[in-house]
Tab-separated table of C-alpha atoms in Angstrom:
chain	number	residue	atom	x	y	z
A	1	UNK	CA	29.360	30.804	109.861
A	2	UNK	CA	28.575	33.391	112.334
A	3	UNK	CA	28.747	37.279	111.169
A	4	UNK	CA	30.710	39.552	113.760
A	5	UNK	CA	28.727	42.953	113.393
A	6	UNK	CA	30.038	44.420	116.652
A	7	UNK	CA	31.245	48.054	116.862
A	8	UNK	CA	34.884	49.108	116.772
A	9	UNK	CA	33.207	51.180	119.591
A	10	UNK	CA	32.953	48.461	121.577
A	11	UNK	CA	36.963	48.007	122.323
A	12	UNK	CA	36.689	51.632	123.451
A	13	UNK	CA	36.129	52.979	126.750
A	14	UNK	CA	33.169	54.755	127.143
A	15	UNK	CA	34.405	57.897	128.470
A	16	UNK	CA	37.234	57.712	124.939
A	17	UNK	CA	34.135	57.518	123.131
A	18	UNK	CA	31.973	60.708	124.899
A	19	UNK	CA	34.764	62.636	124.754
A	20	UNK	CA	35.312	62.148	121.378
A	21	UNK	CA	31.856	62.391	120.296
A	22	UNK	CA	31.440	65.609	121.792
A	23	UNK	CA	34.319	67.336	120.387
A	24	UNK	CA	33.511	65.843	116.824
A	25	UNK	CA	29.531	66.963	117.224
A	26	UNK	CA	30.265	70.565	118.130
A	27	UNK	CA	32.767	70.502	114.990
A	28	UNK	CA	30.099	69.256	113.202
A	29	UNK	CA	27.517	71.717	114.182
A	30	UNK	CA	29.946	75.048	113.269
A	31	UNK	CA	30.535	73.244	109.942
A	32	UNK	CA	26.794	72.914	109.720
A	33	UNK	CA	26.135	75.907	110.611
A	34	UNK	CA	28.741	77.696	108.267
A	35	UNK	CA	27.197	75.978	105.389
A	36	UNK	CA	24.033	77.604	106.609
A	37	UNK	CA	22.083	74.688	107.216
A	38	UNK	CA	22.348	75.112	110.901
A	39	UNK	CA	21.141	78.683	112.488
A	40	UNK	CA	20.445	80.443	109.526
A	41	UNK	CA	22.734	83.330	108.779
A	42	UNK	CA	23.482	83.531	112.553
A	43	UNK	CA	24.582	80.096	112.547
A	44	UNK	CA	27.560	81.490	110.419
A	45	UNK	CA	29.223	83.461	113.310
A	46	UNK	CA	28.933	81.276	115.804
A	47	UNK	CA	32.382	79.205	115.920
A	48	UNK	CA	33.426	82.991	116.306
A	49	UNK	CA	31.275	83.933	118.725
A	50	UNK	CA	32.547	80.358	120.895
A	51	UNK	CA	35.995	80.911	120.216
A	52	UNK	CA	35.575	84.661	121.575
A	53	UNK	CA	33.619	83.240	124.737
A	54	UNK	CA	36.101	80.672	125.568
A	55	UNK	CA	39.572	80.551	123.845
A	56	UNK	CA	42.156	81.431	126.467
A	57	UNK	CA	43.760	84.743	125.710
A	58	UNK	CA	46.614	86.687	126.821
A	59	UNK	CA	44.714	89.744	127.682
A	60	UNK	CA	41.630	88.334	129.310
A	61	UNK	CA	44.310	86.718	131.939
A	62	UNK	CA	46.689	89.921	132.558
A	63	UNK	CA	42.787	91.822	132.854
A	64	UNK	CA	42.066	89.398	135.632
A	65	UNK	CA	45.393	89.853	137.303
A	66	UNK	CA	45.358	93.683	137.162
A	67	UNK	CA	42.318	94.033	138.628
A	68	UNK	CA	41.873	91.269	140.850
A	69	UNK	CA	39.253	89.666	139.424
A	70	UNK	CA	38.322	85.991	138.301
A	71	UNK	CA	35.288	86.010	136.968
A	72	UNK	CA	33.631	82.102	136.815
A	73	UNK	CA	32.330	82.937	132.867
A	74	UNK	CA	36.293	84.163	132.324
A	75	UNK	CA	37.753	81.191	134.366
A	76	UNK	CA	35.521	78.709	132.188
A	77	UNK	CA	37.857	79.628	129.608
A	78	UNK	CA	40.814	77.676	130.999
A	79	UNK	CA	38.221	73.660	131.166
A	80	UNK	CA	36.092	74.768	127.595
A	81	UNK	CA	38.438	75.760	125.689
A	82	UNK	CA	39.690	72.065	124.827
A	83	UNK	CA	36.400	71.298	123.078
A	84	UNK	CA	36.777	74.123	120.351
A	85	UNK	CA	38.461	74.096	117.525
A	86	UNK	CA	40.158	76.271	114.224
A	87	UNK	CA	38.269	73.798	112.125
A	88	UNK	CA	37.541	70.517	110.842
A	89	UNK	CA	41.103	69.429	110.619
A	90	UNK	CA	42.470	70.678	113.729
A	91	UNK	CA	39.214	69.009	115.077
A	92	UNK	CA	39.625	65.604	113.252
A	93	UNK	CA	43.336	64.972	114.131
A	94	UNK	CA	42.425	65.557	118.106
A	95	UNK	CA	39.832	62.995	117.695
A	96	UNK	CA	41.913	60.659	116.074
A	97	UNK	CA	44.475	61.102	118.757
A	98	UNK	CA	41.890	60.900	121.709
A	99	UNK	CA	40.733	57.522	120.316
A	100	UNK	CA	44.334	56.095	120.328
A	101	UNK	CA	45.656	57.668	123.187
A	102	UNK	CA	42.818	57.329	125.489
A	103	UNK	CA	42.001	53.889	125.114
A	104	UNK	CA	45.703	53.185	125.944
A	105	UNK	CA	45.275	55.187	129.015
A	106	UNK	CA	42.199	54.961	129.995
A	107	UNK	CA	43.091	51.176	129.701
A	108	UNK	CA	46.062	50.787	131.768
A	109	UNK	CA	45.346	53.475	134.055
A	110	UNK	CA	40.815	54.160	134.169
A	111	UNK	CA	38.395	56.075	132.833
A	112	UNK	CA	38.476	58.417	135.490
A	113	UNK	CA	42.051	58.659	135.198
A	114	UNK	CA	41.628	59.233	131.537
A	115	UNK	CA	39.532	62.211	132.130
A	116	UNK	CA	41.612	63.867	135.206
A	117	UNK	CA	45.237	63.746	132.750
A	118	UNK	CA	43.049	65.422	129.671
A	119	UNK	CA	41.602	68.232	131.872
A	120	UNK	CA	44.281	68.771	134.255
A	121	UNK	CA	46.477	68.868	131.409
A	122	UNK	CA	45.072	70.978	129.576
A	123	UNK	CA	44.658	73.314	132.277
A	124	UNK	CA	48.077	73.903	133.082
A	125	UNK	CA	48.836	74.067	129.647
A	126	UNK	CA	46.494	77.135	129.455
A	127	UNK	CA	48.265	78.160	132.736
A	128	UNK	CA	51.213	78.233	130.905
A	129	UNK	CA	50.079	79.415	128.218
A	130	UNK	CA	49.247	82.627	129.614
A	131	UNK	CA	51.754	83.091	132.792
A	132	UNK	CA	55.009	82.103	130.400
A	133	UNK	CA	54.821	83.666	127.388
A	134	UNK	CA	52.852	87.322	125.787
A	135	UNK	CA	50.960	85.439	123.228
A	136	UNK	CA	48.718	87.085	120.657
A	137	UNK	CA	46.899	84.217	119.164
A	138	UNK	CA	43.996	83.007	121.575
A	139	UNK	CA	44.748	79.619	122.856
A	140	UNK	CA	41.994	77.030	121.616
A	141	UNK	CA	41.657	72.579	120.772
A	142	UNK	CA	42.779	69.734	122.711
A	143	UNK	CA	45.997	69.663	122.098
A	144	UNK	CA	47.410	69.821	125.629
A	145	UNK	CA	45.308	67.492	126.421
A	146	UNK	CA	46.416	65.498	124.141
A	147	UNK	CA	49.732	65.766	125.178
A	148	UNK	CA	48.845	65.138	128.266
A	149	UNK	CA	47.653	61.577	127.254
A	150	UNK	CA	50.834	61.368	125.150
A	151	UNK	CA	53.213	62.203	128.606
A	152	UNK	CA	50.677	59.052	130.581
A	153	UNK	CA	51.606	56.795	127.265
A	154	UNK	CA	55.125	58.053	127.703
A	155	UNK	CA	54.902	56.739	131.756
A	156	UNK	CA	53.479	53.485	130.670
A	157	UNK	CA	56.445	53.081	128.311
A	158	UNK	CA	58.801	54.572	130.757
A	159	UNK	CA	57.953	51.643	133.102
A	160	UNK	CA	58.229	48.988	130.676
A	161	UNK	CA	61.282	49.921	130.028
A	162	UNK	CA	62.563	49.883	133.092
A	163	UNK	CA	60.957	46.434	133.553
A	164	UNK	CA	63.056	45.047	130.819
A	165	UNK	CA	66.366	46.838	131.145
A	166	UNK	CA	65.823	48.549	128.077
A	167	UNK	CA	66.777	51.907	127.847
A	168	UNK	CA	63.723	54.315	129.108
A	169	UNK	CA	65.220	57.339	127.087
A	170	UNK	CA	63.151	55.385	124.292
A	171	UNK	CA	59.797	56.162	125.960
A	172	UNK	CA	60.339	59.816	125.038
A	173	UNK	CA	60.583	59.487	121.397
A	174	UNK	CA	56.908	60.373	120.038
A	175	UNK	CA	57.243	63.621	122.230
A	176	UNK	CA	60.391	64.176	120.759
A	177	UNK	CA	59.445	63.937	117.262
A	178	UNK	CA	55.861	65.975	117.763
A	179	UNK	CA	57.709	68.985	119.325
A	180	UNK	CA	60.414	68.700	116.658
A	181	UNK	CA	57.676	68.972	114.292
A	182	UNK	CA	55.813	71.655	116.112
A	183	UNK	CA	59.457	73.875	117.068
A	184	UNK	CA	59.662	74.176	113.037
A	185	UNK	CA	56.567	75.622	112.228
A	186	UNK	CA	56.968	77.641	115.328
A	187	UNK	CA	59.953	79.208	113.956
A	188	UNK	CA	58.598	79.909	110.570
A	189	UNK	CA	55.454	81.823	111.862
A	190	UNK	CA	56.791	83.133	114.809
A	191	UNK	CA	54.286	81.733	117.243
A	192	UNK	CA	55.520	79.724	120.492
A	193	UNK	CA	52.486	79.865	122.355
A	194	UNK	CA	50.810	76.301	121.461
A	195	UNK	CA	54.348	74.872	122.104
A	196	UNK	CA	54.320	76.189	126.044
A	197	UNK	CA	50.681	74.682	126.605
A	198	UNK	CA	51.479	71.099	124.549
A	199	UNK	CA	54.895	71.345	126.918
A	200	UNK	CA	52.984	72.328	129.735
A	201	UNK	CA	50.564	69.252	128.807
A	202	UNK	CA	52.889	66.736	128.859
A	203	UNK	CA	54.875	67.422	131.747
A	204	UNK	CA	51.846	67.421	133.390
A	205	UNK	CA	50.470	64.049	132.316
A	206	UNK	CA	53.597	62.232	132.980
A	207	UNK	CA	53.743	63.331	136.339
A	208	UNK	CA	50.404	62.893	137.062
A	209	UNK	CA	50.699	59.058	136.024
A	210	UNK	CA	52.436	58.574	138.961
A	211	UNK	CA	49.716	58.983	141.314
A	212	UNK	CA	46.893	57.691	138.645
A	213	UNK	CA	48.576	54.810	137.606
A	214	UNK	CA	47.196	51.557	139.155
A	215	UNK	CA	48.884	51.816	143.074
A	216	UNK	CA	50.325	55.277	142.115
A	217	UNK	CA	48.357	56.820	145.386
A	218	UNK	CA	49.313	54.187	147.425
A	219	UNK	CA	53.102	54.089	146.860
A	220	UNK	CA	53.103	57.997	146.845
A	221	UNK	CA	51.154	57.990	150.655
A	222	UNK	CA	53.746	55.080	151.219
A	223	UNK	CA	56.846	57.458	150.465
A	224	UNK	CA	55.029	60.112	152.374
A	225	UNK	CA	54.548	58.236	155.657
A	226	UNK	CA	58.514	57.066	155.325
A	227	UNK	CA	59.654	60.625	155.518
């Protein structure tokens, strides 16, 4: 009888597991640091002083656009952002999302696909963020990149779907349910902004499945050349 010690890590892409890692060891290190092991009394502002550096906000952006000026250390808002978060909950349920999304994607589509729908997602989802609505609350966590993965899971159903016959309006039920979720506590607190960037997310990662899906490029130069 033969004992099977290998790691659940080891069904995982690698790039599902940095990713992950990294977001859960900087949550780690604020919640450290807030118990004062980590910094000393410093070490208890210093989620605060991240989330000042690089949370997207409202003003920061209409700063930039009144005076015509994108500063790099401002722009890094919009790509670190995603790796911050409220706290250890907002924290753990990205994580736990990131490891079942991402291996799905990353999976079907690649690693490096994996990475381009989280990022890009959740840059546009800052992008809207800031350009659609006048939001108070700072925009910070991986949600749209998370719902970027969720719009590439949402593709890979989508095509299934089609595959069988079965109706493809099906594919769009988790996103359905999340913002039905999300549209509720919106209205109770008054605050739309996370809905625009998880939107913006989405929309983003399902359309960008069609060029990272395996052959997307190809049949998209293939539909180019036609025309």
């Amino acid at each position: 009888m033969r004992c099977d010690d290998s790691s659940p890590f080891n069904v995982i892409p690698p790039a599902v597991v940095a990713l992950s890692v990294l977001i859960a060891g900087l949550e780690v290190m604020f919640q450290l640091a807030a118990a004062g092991i980590l910094g000393g009394q410093d070490g208890v502002g210093w989620r605060i002083a991240a989330l000042t550096d690089y949370a997207v906000r409202d003003d920061v952006w209409e700063w930039m656009l009144a005076n015509r000026n994108f500063r790099p250390d401002e722009l890094l808002r919009f790509v670190a952002y995603p790796l911050l978060h409220g706290g250890f909950v907002h924290a753990a349920f990205v994580v736990v999302f990131l490891l079942a999304l991402g291996k799905l994607v990353a999976e079907a589509f690649s690693s490096a696909a994996f990475l381009a729908i989280f990022w890009i997602s959740a840059l546009v989802g800052a992008l809207a963020f800031v350009t659609i609505l006048d939001s108070r609350p700072a925009l910070v966590g991986g949600y749209p990149g998370v719902y970027g993965l969720i719009g590439a899971f949402s593709f890979i159903q989508w095509v299934g779907l089609r595959g069988t016959g079965g109706s493809q309006f099906r594919a769009f039920q988790l996103i359905a349910i999340l913002l039905a979720i999300q549209l509720l506590f919106a209205t109770l607190y008054g605050q739309y902004g996370d809905i625009v960037a998880d939107l913006g997310g989405f929309v983003t990662g399902f359309l960008l499945s069609f060029l990272l899906s395996p052959g997307g490029w190809h049949r998209f130069l293939v539909k180019i050349r036609r025309r």
